[in-house]
Short mmCIF file of C-alpha atoms in Angstrom, two decimals:
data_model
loop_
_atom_site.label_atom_id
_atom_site.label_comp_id
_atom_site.label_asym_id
_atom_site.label_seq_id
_atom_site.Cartn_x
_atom_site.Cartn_y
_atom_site.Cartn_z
CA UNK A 1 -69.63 83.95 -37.50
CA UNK A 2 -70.66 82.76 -33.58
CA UNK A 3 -70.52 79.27 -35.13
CA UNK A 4 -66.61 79.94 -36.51
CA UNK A 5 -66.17 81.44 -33.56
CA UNK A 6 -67.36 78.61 -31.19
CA UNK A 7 -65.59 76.19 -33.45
CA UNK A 8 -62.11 77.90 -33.10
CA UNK A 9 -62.41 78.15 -29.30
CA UNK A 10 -63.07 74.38 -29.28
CA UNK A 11 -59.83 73.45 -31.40
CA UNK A 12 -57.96 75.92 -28.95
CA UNK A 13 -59.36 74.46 -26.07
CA UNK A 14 -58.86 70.84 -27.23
CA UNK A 15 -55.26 71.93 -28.49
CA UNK A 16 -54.94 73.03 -24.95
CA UNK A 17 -56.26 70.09 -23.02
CA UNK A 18 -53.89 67.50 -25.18
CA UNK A 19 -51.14 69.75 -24.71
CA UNK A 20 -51.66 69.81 -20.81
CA UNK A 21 -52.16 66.07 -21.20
CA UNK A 22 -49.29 66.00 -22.40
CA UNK A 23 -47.36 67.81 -19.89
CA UNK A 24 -48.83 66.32 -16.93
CA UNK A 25 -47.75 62.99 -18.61
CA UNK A 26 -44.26 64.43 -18.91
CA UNK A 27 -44.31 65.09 -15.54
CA UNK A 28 -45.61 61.78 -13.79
CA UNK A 29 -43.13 60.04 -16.06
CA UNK A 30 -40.40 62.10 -14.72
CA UNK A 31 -41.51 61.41 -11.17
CA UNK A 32 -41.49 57.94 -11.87
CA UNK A 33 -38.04 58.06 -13.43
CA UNK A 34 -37.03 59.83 -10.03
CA UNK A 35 -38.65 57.51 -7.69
CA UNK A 36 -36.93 54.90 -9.19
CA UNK A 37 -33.70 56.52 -8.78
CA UNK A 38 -34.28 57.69 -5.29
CA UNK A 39 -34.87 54.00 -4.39
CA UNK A 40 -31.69 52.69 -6.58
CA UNK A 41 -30.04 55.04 -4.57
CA UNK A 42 -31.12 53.97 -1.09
CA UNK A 43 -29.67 50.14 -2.03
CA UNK A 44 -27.51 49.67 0.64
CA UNK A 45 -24.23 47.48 1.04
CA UNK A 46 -26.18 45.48 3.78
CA UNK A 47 -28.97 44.59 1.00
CA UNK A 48 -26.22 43.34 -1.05
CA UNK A 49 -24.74 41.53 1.30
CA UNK A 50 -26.53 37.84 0.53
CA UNK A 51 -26.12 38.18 -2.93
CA UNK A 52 -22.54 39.29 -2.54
CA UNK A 53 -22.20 35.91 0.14
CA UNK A 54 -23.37 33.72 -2.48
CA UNK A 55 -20.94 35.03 -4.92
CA UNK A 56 -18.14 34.94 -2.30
CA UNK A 57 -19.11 31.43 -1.07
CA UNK A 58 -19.40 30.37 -4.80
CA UNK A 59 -16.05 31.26 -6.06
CA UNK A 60 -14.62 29.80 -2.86
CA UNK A 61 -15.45 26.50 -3.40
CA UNK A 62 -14.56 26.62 -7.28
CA UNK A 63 -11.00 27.94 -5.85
CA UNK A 64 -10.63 25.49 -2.76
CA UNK A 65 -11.42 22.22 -5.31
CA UNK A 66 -9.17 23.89 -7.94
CA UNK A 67 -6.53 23.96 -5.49
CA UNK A 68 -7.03 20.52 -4.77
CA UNK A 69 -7.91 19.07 -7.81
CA UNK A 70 -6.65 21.18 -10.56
CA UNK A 71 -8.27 22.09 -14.05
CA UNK A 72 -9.09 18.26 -14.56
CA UNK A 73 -11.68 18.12 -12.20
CA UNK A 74 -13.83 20.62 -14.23
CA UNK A 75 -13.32 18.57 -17.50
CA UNK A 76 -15.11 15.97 -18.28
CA UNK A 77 -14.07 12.17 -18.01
CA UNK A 78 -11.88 11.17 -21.14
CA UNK A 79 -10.99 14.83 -22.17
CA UNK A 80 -7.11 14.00 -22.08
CA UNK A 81 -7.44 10.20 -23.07
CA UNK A 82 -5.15 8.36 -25.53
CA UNK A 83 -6.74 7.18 -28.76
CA UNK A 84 -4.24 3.81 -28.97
CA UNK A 85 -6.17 0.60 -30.05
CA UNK A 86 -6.32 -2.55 -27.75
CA UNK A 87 -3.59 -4.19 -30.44
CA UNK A 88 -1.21 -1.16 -29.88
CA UNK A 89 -1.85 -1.23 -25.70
CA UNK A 90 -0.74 -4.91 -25.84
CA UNK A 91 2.42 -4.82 -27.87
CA UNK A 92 3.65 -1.98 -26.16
CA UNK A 93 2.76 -3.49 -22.44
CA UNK A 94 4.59 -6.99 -23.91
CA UNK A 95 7.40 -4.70 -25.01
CA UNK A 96 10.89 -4.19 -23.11
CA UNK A 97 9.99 -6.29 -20.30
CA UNK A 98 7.41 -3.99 -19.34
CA UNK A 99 5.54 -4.11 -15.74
CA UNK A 100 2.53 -3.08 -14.62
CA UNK A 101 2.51 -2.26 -10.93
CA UNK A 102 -0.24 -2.37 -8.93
CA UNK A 103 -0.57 -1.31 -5.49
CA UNK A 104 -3.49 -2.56 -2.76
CA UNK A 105 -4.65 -3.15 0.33
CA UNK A 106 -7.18 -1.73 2.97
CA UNK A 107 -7.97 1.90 3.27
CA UNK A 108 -5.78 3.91 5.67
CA UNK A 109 -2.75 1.80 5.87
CA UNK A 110 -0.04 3.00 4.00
CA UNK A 111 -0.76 2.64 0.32
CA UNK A 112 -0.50 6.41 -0.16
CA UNK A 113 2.82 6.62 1.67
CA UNK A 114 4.21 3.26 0.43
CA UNK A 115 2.95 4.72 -3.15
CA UNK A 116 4.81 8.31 -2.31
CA UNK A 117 7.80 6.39 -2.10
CA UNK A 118 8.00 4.08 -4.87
CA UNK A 119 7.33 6.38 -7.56
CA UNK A 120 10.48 8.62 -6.72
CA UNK A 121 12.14 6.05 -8.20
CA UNK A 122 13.69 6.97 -11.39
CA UNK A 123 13.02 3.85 -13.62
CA UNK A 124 9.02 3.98 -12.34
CA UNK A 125 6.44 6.20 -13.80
CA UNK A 126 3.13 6.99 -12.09
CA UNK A 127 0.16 9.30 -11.66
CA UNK A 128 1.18 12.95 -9.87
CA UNK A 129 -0.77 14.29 -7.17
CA UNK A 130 -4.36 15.26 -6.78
CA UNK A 131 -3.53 18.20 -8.24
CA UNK A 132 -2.70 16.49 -12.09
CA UNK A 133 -4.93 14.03 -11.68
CA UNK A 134 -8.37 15.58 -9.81
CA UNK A 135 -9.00 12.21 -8.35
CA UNK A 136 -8.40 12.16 -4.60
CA UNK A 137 -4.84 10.53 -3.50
CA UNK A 138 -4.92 9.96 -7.47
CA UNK A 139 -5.97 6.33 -7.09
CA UNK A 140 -6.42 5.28 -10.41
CA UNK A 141 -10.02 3.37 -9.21
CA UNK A 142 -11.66 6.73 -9.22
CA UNK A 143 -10.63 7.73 -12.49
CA UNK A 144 -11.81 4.75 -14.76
CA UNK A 145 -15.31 3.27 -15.39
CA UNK A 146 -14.27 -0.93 -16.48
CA UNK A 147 -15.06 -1.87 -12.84
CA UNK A 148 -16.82 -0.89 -9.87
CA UNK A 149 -15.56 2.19 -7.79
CA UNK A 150 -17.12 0.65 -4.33
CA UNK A 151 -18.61 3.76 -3.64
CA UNK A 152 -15.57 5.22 -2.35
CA UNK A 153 -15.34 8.91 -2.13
CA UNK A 154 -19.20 8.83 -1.57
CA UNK A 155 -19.49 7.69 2.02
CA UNK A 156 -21.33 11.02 3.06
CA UNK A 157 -24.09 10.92 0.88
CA UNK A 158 -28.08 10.66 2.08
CA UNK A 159 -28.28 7.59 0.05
CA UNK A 160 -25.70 5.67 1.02
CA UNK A 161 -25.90 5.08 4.87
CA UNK A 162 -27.50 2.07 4.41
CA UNK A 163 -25.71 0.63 1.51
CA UNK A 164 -22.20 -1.67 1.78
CA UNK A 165 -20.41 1.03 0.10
CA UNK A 166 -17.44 3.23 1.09
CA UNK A 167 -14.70 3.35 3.42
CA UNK A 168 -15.13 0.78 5.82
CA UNK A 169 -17.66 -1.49 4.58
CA UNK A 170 -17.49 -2.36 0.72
CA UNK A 171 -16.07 -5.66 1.58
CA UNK A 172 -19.50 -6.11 3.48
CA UNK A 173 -21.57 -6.49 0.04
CA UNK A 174 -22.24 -9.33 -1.63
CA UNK A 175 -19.34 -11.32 -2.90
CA UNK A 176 -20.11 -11.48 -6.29
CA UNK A 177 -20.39 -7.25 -6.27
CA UNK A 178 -16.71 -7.48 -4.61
CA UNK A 179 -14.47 -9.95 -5.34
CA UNK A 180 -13.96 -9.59 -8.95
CA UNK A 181 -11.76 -12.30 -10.37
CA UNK A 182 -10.53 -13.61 -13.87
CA UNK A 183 -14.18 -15.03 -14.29
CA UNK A 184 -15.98 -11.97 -15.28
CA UNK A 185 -16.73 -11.53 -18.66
CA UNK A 186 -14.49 -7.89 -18.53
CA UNK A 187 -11.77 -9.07 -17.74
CA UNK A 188 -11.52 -10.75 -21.50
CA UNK A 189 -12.25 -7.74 -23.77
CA UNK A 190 -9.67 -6.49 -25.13
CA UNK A 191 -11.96 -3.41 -25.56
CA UNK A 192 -11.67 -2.79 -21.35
CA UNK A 193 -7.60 -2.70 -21.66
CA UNK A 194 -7.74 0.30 -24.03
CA UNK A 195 -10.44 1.70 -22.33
CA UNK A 196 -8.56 1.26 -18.78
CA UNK A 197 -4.84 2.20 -20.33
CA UNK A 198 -6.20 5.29 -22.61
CA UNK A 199 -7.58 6.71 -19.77
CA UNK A 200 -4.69 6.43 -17.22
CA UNK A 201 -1.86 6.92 -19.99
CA UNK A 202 -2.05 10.70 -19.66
CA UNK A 203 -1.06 11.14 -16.10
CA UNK A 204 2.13 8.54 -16.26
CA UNK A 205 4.91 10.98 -16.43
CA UNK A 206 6.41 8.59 -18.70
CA UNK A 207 4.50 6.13 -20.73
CA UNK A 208 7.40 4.13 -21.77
CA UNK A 209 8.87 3.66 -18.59
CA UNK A 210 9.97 -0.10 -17.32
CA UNK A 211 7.87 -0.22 -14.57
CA UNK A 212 3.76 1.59 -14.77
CA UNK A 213 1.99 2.30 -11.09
CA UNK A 214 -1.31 1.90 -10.40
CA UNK A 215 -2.62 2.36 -6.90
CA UNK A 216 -6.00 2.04 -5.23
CA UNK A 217 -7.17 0.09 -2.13
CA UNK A 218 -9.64 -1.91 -3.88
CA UNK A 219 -6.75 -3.09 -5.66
CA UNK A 220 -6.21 -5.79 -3.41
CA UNK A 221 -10.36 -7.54 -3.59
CA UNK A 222 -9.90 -7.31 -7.50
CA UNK A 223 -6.55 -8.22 -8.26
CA UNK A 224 -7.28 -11.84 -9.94
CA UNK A 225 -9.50 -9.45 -12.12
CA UNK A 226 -6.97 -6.87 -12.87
CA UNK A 227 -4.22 -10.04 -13.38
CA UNK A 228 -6.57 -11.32 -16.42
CA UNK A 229 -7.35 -7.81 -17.69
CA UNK A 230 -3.67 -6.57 -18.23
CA UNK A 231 -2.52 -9.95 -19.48
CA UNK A 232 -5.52 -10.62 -22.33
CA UNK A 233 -4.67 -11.94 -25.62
CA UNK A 234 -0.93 -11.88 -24.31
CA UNK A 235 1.62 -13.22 -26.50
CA UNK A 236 4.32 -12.55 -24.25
CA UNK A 237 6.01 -15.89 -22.09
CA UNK A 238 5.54 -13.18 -18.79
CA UNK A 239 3.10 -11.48 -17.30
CA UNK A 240 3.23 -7.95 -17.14
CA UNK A 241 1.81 -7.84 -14.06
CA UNK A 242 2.87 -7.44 -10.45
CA UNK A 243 1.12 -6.93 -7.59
CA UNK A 244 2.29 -4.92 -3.83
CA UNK A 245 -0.41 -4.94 -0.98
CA UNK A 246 0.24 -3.37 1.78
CA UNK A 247 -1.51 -3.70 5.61
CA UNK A 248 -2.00 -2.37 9.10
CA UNK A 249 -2.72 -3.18 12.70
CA UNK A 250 -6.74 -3.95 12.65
CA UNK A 251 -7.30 -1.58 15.43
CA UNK A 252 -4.96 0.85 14.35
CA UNK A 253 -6.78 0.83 10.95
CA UNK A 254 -10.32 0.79 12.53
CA UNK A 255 -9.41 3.83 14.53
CA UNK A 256 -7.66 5.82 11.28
CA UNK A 257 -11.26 5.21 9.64
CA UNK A 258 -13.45 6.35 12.32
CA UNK A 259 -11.37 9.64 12.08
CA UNK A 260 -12.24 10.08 8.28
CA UNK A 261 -16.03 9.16 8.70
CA UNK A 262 -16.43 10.48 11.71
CA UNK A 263 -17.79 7.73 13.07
CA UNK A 264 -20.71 6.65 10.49
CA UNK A 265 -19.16 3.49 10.58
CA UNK A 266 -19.42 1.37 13.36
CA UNK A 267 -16.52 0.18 14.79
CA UNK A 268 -17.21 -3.83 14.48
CA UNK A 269 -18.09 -2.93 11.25
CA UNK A 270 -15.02 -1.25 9.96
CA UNK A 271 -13.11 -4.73 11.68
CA UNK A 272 -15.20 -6.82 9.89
CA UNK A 273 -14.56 -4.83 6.23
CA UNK A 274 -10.77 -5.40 7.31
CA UNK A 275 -11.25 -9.44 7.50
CA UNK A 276 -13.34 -9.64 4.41
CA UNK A 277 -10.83 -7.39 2.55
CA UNK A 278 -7.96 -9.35 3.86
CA UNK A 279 -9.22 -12.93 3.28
CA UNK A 280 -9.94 -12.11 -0.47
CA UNK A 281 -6.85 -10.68 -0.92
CA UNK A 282 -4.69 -13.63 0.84
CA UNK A 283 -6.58 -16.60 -0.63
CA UNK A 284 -6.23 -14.86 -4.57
CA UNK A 285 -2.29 -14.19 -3.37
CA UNK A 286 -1.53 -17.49 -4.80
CA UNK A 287 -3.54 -17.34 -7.68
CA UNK A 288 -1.57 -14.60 -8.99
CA UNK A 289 0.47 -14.69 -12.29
CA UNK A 290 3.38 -13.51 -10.96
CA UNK A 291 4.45 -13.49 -7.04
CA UNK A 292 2.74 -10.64 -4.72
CA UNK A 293 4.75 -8.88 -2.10
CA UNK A 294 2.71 -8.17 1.40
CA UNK A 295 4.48 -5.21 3.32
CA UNK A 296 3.39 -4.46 6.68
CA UNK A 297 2.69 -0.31 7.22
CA UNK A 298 4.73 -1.39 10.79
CA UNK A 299 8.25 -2.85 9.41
CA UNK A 300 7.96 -0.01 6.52
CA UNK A 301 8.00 2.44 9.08
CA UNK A 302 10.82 0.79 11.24
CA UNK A 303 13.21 -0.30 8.38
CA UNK A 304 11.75 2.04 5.43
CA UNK A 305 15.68 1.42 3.64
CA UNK A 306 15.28 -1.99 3.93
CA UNK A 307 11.58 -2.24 2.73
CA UNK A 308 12.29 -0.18 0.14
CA UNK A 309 15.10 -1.57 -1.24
CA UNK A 310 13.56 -4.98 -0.82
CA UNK A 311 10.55 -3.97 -3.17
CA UNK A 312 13.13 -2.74 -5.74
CA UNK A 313 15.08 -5.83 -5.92
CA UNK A 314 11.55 -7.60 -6.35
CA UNK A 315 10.29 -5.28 -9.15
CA UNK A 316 13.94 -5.37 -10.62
CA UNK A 317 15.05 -2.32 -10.98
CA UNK A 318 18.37 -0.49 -9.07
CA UNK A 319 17.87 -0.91 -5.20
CA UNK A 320 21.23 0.89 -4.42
CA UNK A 321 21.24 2.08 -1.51
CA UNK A 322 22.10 5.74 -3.47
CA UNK A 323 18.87 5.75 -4.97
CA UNK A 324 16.87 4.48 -1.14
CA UNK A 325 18.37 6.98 0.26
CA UNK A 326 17.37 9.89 -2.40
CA UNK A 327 14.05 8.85 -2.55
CA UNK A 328 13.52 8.44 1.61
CA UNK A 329 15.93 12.21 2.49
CA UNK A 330 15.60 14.49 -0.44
CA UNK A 331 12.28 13.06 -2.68
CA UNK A 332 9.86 12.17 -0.12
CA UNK A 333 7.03 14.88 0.02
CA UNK A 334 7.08 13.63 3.82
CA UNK A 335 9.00 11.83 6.69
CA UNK A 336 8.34 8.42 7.16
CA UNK A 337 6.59 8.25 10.62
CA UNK A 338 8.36 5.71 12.58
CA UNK A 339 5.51 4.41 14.97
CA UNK A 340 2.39 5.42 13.21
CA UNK A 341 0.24 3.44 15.34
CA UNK A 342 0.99 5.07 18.50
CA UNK A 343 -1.63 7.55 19.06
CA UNK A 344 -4.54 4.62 18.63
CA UNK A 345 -2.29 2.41 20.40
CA UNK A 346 -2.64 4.33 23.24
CA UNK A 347 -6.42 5.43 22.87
CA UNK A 348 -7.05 1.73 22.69
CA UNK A 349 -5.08 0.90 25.60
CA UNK A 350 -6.19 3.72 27.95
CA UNK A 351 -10.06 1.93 27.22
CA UNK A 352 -9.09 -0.62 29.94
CA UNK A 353 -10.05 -3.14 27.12
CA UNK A 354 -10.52 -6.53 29.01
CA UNK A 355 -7.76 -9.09 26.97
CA UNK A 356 -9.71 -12.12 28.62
CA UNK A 357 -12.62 -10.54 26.59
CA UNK A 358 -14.97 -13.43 24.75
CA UNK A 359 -15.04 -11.20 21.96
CA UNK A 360 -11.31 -10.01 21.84
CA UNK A 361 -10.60 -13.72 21.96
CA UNK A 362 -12.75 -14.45 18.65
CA UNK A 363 -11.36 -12.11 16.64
CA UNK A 364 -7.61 -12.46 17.57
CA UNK A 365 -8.62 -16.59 16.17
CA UNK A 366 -9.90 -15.31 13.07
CA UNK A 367 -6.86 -12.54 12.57
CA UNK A 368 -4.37 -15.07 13.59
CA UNK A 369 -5.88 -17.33 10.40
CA UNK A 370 -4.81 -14.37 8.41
CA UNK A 371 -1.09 -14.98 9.20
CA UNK A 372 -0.20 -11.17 9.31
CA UNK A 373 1.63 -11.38 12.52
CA UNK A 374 -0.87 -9.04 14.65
CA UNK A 375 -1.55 -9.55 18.11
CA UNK A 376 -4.48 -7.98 19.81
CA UNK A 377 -4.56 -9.43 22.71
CA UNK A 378 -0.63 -7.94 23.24
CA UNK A 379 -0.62 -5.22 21.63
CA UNK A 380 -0.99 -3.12 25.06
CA UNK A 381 1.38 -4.58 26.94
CA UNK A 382 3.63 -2.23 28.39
CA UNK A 383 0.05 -0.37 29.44
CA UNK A 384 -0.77 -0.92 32.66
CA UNK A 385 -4.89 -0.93 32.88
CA UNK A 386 -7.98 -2.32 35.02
CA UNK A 387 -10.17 -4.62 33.86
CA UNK A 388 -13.52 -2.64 32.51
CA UNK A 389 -16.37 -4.81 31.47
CA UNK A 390 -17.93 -1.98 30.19
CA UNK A 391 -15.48 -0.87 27.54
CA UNK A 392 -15.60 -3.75 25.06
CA UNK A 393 -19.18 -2.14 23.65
CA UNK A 394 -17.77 -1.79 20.18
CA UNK A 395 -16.29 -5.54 20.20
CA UNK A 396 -19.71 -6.93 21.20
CA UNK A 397 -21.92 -7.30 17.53
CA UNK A 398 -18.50 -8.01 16.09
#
């Protein structure tokens, strides 16, 4: 009987022990439960605040690029492309006395407002803004991938501050990684034409238009290339291509690129890419299938009626003076500035730049073999300035 007894006092004891156990478990779990939700509750707005930056600074960017560039910047490369064959590409470019217009010449000296221009015209069809196309100034060189993009649009990255790429210098590099011309083995594949016409066919507002615009800078170190590209395997008696360059006062240009690099470029340097750029594009003038037009940024902006109307006749299409004046007063997304040289012209000026200069001297011999008409050595007069040794730094190397 002591021995039940003992034996039921154990079980109640042990009952009680696991049941207290038990409890005190209970209880440290709901301590922990209400720690945690004490300390949930003592997250503050300032303790969010990083996390709520990088969301802010996030979806800022994604809206300021979508703003700029549209949807098509977020797809990728080819997601609206045509599926036409190379055969169907070349009988409908040899069609209807089709043209293919393409537009070059250096960086920062008109194309985009020369471009803005042209394309009001009703019987032209080109690419829309940045917006439609995601490719900055929607130059058609940044969209493709049958020739070299120069680098252009990448002039602030780590790894390129050393290279001949970008605004300013591409025309530096070597010749053969420039000055593409009806030699290189691209420019006979049919394959490239499709490739090249699928890909921009999407953003003409009218693929069957009489006259197609293409613009980009480069345009004008790569036109024999582009020539031979848009005219392969033609059985057309005319070449569908035409060519418009367009150019600027050297110093006027030099100064319009140090304001977009912000002076990574050095200024004998951005005078020497204009040369280069220049004497490819004037010595493969002639070499052209059909006859180039050269249109000075200067007598655009002084006569823009006259310019414009005298492009028109060339591409032959209406030049009334009805449709200049539409496009120049009601179409234009801005005025034409009529002296857009003047606030270099006077920064230039106001250096006290010695004319008498040695190095002034050289490069007004090698700009005068260019035949463009630009005079540096009189381009201030009218200024009134003291000679200043000491301000021709940037002419020096060049």
């Amino acid at each position: 009987h002591q021995w039940k007894k003992s034996k039921i006092e154990r079980t109640q004891r042990a009952k009680m022990t696991a049941s207290s156990s038990k409890h005190q478990e209970r209880r440290q779990q709901k301590q922990r439960q209400a720690t945690k939700k004490k300390r949930k509750q003592k997250v503050t707005w300032l303790e969010l605040a990083p996390v709520l930056a990088i969301f802010g600074i996030t979806f800022g960017v994604i809206g300021y690029v979508y703003c700029m560039y549209g949807s098509t910047f977020f797809l990728p490369p080819g997601y609206f492309d045509y599926k036409w064959t190379a055969e169907q590409w070349r009988e409908h470019l040899d069609a209807d006395g089709r043209t293919m217009l393409l537009i070059g010449g250096p960086h920062k000296s008109g194309t985009t407002i020369l471009w803005d221009a042209i394309r009001q015209h009703p019987e032209l069809s080109s690419f829309g803004d940045s917006f439609d196309t995601g490719v900055s100034y929607s130059e058609g060189i940044l969209m493709q991938s049958v020739y070299p993009k120069f680098g252009i649009g990448m002039e602030f990255r780590r790894d390129n501050a050393n290279k001949m790429e970008g605004l300013g210098k591409y025309a530096l590099a070597n010749e053969n990684l420039v000055h593409w011309t009806e030699d290189r083995p691209e420019a006979k594949q049919m394959e490239n034409l499709a490739l090249l016409m699928n890909r921009f066919a999407p953003f003409w507002d009218n693929v069957n238009a009489t006259v197609l615009v293409e613009k980009s800078p480069p345009n004008a170190v790569i036109s024999r290339f582009l020539d031979a590209l848009y005219n392969v395997n033609s059985t057309s008696n005319r070449p569908v291509t035409k060519f418009l360059f367009i150019t600027r006062h050297p110093i006027a240009n030099a100064y319009s690129h140090e304001k977009v690099l912000l002076g990574q470029v050095k200024f004998n340097h951005l005078l020497e890419n204009y040369v280069k750029v220049h004497e490819y594009m004037i010595n493969d003038m002639p070499k052209l299938r059909n006859r180039p037009k050269l249109v000075r940024l200067e007598d655009f902006a002084m006569k823009p009626s006259e310019t414009l109307k005298s492009i028109f006749e060339w591409l032959g299409v209406d030049s009334s003076d009805e449709i200049v004046h539409d496009i120049l007063y009601n179409k234009l997304s801005r005025p034409v500035d009529h002296d857009p040289n003047a606030k270099y012209r006077k920064i230039w000026c106001e250096k006290k730049i010695n004319k008498a200069n040695e190095a002034i001297k050289a490069f007004q011999k090698r700009l005068s073999k260019l035949k463009l008409g630009y005079d540096i050595v009189g381009w201030c007069d009218g200024y009134s300035f003291d000679v200043d040794e000491k301000s021709v730094d940037e002419f020096q190397e060049f």
